[in-house]
Coordinates of C-alpha atoms and ligand atoms in Angstrom, one line a residue:
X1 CA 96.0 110.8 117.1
X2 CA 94.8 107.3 117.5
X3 CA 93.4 105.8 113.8
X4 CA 92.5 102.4 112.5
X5 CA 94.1 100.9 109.6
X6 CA 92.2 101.8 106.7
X7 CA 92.2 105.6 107.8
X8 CA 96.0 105.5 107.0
X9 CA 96.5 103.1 104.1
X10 CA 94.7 103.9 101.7
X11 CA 96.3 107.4 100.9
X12 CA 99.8 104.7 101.5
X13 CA 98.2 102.9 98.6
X14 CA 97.5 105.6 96.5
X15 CA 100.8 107.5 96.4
X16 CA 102.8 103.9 96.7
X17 CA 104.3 104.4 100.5
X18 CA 104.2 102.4 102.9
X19 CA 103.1 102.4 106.6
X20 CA 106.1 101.1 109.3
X21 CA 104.1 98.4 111.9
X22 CA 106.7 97.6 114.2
X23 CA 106.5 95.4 117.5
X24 CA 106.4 97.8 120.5
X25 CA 107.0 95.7 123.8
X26 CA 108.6 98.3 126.1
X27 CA 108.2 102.4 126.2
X28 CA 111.8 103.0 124.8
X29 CA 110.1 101.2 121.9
X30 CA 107.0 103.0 121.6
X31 CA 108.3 107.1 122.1
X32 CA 111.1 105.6 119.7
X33 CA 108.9 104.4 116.9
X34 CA 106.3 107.3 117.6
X35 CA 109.0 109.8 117.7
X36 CA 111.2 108.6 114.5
X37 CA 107.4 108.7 112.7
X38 CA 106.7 112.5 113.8
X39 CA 110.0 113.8 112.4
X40 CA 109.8 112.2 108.7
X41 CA 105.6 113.4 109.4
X42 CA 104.1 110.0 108.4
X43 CA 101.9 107.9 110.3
X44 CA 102.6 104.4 111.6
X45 CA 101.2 101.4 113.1
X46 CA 103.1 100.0 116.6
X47 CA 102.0 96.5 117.5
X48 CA 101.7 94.1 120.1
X49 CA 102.4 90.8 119.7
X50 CA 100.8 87.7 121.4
X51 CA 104.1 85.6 121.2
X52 CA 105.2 88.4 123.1
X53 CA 102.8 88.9 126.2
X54 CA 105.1 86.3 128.4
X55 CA 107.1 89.2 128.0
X56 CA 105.2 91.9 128.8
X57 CA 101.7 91.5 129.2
X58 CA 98.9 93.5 127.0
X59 CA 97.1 94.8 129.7
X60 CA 100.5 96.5 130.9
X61 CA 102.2 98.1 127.4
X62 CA 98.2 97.9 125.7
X63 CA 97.4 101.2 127.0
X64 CA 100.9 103.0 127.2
X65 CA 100.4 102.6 123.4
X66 CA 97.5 104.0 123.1
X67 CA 97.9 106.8 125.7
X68 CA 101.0 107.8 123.4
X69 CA 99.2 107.0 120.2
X70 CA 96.3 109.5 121.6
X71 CA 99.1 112.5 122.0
X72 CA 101.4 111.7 119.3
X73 CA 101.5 114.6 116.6
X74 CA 101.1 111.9 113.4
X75 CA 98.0 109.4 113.1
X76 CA 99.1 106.4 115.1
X77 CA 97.1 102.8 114.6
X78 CA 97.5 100.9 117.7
X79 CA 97.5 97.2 116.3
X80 CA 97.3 93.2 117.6
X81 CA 100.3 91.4 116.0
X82 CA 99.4 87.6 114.9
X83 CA 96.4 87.5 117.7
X84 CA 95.6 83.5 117.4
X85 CA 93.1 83.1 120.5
X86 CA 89.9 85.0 121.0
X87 CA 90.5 85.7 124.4
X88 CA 93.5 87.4 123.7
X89 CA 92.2 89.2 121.0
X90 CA 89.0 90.4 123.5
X91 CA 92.0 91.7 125.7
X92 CA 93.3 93.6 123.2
X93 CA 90.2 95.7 122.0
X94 CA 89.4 96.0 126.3
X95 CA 93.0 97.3 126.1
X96 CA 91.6 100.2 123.5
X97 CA 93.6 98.7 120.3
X98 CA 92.4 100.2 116.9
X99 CA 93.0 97.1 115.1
X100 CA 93.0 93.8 114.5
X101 CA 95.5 90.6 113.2
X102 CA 93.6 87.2 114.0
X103 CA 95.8 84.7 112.6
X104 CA 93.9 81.5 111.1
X105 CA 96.3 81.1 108.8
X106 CA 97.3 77.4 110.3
X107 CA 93.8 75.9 109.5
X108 CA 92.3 75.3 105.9
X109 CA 91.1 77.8 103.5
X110 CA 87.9 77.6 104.2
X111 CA 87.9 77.2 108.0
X112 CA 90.4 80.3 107.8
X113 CA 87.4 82.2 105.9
X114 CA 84.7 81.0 108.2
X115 CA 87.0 82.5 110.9
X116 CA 87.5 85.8 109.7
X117 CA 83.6 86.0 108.6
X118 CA 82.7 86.2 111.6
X119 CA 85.4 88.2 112.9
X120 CA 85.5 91.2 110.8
X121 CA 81.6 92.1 111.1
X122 CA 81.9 92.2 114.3
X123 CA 85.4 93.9 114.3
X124 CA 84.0 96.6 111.9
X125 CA 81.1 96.9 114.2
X126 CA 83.1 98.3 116.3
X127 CA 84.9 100.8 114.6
X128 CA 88.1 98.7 114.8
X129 CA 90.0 97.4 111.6
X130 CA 91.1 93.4 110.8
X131 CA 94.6 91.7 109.2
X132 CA 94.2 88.3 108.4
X133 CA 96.8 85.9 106.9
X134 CA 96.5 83.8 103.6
X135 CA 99.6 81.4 103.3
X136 CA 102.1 79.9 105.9
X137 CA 104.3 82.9 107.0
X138 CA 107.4 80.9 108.0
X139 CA 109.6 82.0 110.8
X140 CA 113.2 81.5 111.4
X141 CA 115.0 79.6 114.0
X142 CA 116.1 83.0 115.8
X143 CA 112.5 84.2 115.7
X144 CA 110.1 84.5 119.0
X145 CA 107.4 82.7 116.7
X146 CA 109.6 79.8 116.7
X147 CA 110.4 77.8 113.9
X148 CA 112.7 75.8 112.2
X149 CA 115.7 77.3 109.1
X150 CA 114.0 77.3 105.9
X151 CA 115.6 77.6 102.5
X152 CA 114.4 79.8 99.8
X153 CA 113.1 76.8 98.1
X154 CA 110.9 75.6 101.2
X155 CA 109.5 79.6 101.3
X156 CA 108.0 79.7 97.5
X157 CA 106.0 76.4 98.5
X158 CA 103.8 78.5 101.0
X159 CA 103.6 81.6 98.5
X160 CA 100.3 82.6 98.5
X161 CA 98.0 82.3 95.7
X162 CA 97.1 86.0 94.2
X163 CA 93.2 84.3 92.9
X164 CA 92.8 82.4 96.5
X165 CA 93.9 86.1 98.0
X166 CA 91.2 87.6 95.7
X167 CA 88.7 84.9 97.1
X168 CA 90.0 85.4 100.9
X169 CA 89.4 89.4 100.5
X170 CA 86.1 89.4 99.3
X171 CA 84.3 86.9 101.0
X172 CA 86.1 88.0 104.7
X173 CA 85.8 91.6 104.2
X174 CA 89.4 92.0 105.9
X175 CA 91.0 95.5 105.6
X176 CA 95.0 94.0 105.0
X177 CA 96.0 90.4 104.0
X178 CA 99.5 89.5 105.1
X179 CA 100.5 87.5 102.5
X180 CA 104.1 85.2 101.3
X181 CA 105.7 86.4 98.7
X182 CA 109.7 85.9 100.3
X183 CA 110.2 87.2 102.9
X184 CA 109.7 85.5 106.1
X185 CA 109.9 86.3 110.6
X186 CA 113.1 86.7 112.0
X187 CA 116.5 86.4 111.4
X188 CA 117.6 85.6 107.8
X189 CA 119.7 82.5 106.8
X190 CA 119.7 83.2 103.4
X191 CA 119.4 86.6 101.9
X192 CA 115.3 87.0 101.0
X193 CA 114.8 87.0 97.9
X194 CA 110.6 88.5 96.7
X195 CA 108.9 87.8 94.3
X196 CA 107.9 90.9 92.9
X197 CA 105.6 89.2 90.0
X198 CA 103.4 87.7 92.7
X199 CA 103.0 91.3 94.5
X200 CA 101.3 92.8 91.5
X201 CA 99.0 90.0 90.8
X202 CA 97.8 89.9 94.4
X203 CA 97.0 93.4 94.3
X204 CA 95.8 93.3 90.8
X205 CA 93.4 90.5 92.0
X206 CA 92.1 91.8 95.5
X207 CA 89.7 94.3 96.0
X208 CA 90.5 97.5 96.2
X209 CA 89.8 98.4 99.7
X210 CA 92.3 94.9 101.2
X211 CA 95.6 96.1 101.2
X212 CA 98.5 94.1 100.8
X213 CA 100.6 93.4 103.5
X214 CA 104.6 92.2 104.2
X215 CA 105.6 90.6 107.0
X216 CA 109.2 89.6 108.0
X217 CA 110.6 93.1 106.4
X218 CA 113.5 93.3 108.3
X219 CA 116.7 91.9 106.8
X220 CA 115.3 92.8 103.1
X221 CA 117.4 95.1 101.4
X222 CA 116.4 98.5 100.5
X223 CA 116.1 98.1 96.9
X224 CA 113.7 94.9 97.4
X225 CA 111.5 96.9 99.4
X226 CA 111.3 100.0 97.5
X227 CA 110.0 97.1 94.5
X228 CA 107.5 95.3 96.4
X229 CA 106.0 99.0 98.0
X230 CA 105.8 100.2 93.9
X231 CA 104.0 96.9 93.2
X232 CA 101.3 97.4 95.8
X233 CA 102.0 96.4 99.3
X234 CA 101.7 99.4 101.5
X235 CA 102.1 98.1 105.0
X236 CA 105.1 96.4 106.0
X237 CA 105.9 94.2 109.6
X238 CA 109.0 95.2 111.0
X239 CA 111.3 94.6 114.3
X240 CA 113.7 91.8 114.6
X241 CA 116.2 93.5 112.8
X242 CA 116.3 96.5 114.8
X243 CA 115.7 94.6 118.1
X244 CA 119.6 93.1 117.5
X245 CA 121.0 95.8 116.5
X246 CA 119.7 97.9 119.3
X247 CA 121.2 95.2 121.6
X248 CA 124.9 95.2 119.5
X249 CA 124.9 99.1 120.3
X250 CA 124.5 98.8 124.0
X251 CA 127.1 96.3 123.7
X252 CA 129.1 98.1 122.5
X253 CA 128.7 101.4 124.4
X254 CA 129.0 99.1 127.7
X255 CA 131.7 97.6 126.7
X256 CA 133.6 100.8 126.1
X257 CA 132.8 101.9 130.3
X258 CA 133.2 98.5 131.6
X259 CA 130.0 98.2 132.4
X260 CA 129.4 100.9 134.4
X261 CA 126.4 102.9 133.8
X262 CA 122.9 103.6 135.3
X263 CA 120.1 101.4 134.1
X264 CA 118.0 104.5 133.3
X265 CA 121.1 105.6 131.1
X266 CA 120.6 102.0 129.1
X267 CA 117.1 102.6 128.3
X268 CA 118.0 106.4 127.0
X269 CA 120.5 104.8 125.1
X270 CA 118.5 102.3 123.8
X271 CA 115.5 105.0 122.8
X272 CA 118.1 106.9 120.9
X273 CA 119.2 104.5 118.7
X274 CA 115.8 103.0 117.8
X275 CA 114.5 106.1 117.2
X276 CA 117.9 107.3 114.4
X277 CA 117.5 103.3 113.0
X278 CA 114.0 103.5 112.7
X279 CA 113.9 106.9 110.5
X280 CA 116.0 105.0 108.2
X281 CA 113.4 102.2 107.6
X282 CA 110.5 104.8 107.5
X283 CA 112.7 106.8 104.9
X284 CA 112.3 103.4 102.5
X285 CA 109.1 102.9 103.1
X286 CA 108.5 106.5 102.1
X287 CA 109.3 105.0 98.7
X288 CA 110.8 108.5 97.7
X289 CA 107.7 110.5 98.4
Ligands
ZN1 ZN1 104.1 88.5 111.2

């Protein structure tokens, strides 16, 4: 069943789970995500990222995702990842997405609310859900958003503000604010560390109906996770993690045949163990529920 965000997260919110939204750029991805999501029964969000359409372009995996979010047996939110341009973003709602990430968080506050003004009465016009981002979300170097290694200390100087988050929320109207609290895109080079603290007092601050979002949560461990989901973030970005170690297991099952297997066989492969790695992440999330 194909839902918008807020459909989904606000039961997340209210028994303190939170919803998987994890980059989908090939079908082995999606029937893996969708599939892990209907056996452990809760819904999910599978996204498309604009840093990766010179992969594979919208108009080509846009609708596979929403054919399969239409027939999957759990509510599925089909979902723009980091949209920066308009004209991408008008591809992706041609393209039948339910919801919305426009990005604006490289300009000033106040241009970035301006932005998103605009945006989300429209957006909501249409039925369709927004994300916004408050606070430079760093990336790694081993990220597809590019980006240089950051330490710890570079992170906590773009934390964002939980009384400018407050601000952002009400005046935008936005359903989710991604916001930096640790963790960042990518590959880590030093173990995340969150700041748990901040969590609470963005949530305490926003309204109600703007969840709280985390991006960059793979490569934070469980127990970090499980903190920042009981402090109030109920949506959490997932995928680079599980996009290496998807490639280490092919490795490694090539490796052991010399090399020879069908292509088809790879991709099975591939869908198998996605599917087993992500029930493991969606069994966090579940935050023991
Ligand atoms: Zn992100």
């Amino acid at each position: 069943m194909l839902v918008n965000m807020q459909e989904i997260l606000k039961d997340a919110e209210e028994k303190k789970y939170a919803i998987g939204c994890i980059n989908t750029p090939n079908v082995e991805a999606i029937r893996a995500i969708i599939g892990a999501a209907e056996e452990l029964n809760v819904p999910i969000i599978i996204d498309h990222a604009e840093v990766h359409d010179p992969l594979i372009p919208i108009e080509s995996i846009g609708p596979k995702m929403v054919e399969y979010a239409k027939l999957a047996k759990v509510p599925v939110c089909v979902h723009l990842d980091h949209g920066t341009d308009y004209n991408f973003i008008m591809r992706a709602i041609r393209c039948g997405f339910s919801s919305i990430m426009y990005d604006c968080s490289a300009l000033p506050f106040e241009e970035n609310v301006e932005k998103l003004q605009v945006f989300t009465r429209v957006a909501h016009n249409l039925g369709l859900t927004v994300e916004a981002e408050l606070g430079i979300m760093s990336s790694t170097e081993e990220d597809s958003h590019g980006g240089k290694p950051l330490t710890r200390e570079d992170i906590r100087k773009s934390f964002t503000d939980p009384k400018q988050a407050a601000e952002f929320a009400a005046r935008t109207g936005v359903d989710a604010l991604a916001v930096c609290f640790g963790t960042m895109h990518g590959i880590y080079a030093e173990e995340p560390q969150l700041d748990i603290d901040r969590v609470k007092a963005i949530r305490a601050a926003m309204p109600k109906d703007c969840r709280v979002v985390m991006h960059g949560g793979s490569g934070v461990d469980a127990d970090q996770v499980r903190a920042a989901i009981s402090a109030g973030c109920s949506k959490i970005n997932y995928y680079s993690y599980m996009a290496k170690a998807t490639s280490r297991h092919i490795y490694q099952k090539l490796n052991a045949v010399n090399g020879n297997a069908f292509y088809h066989e790879i991709q099975e492969e591939a869908y198998h163990f996605m599917k087993t790695y992500i029930k493991d992440v969606l069994t966090v999330f579940k935050n023991g529920k």
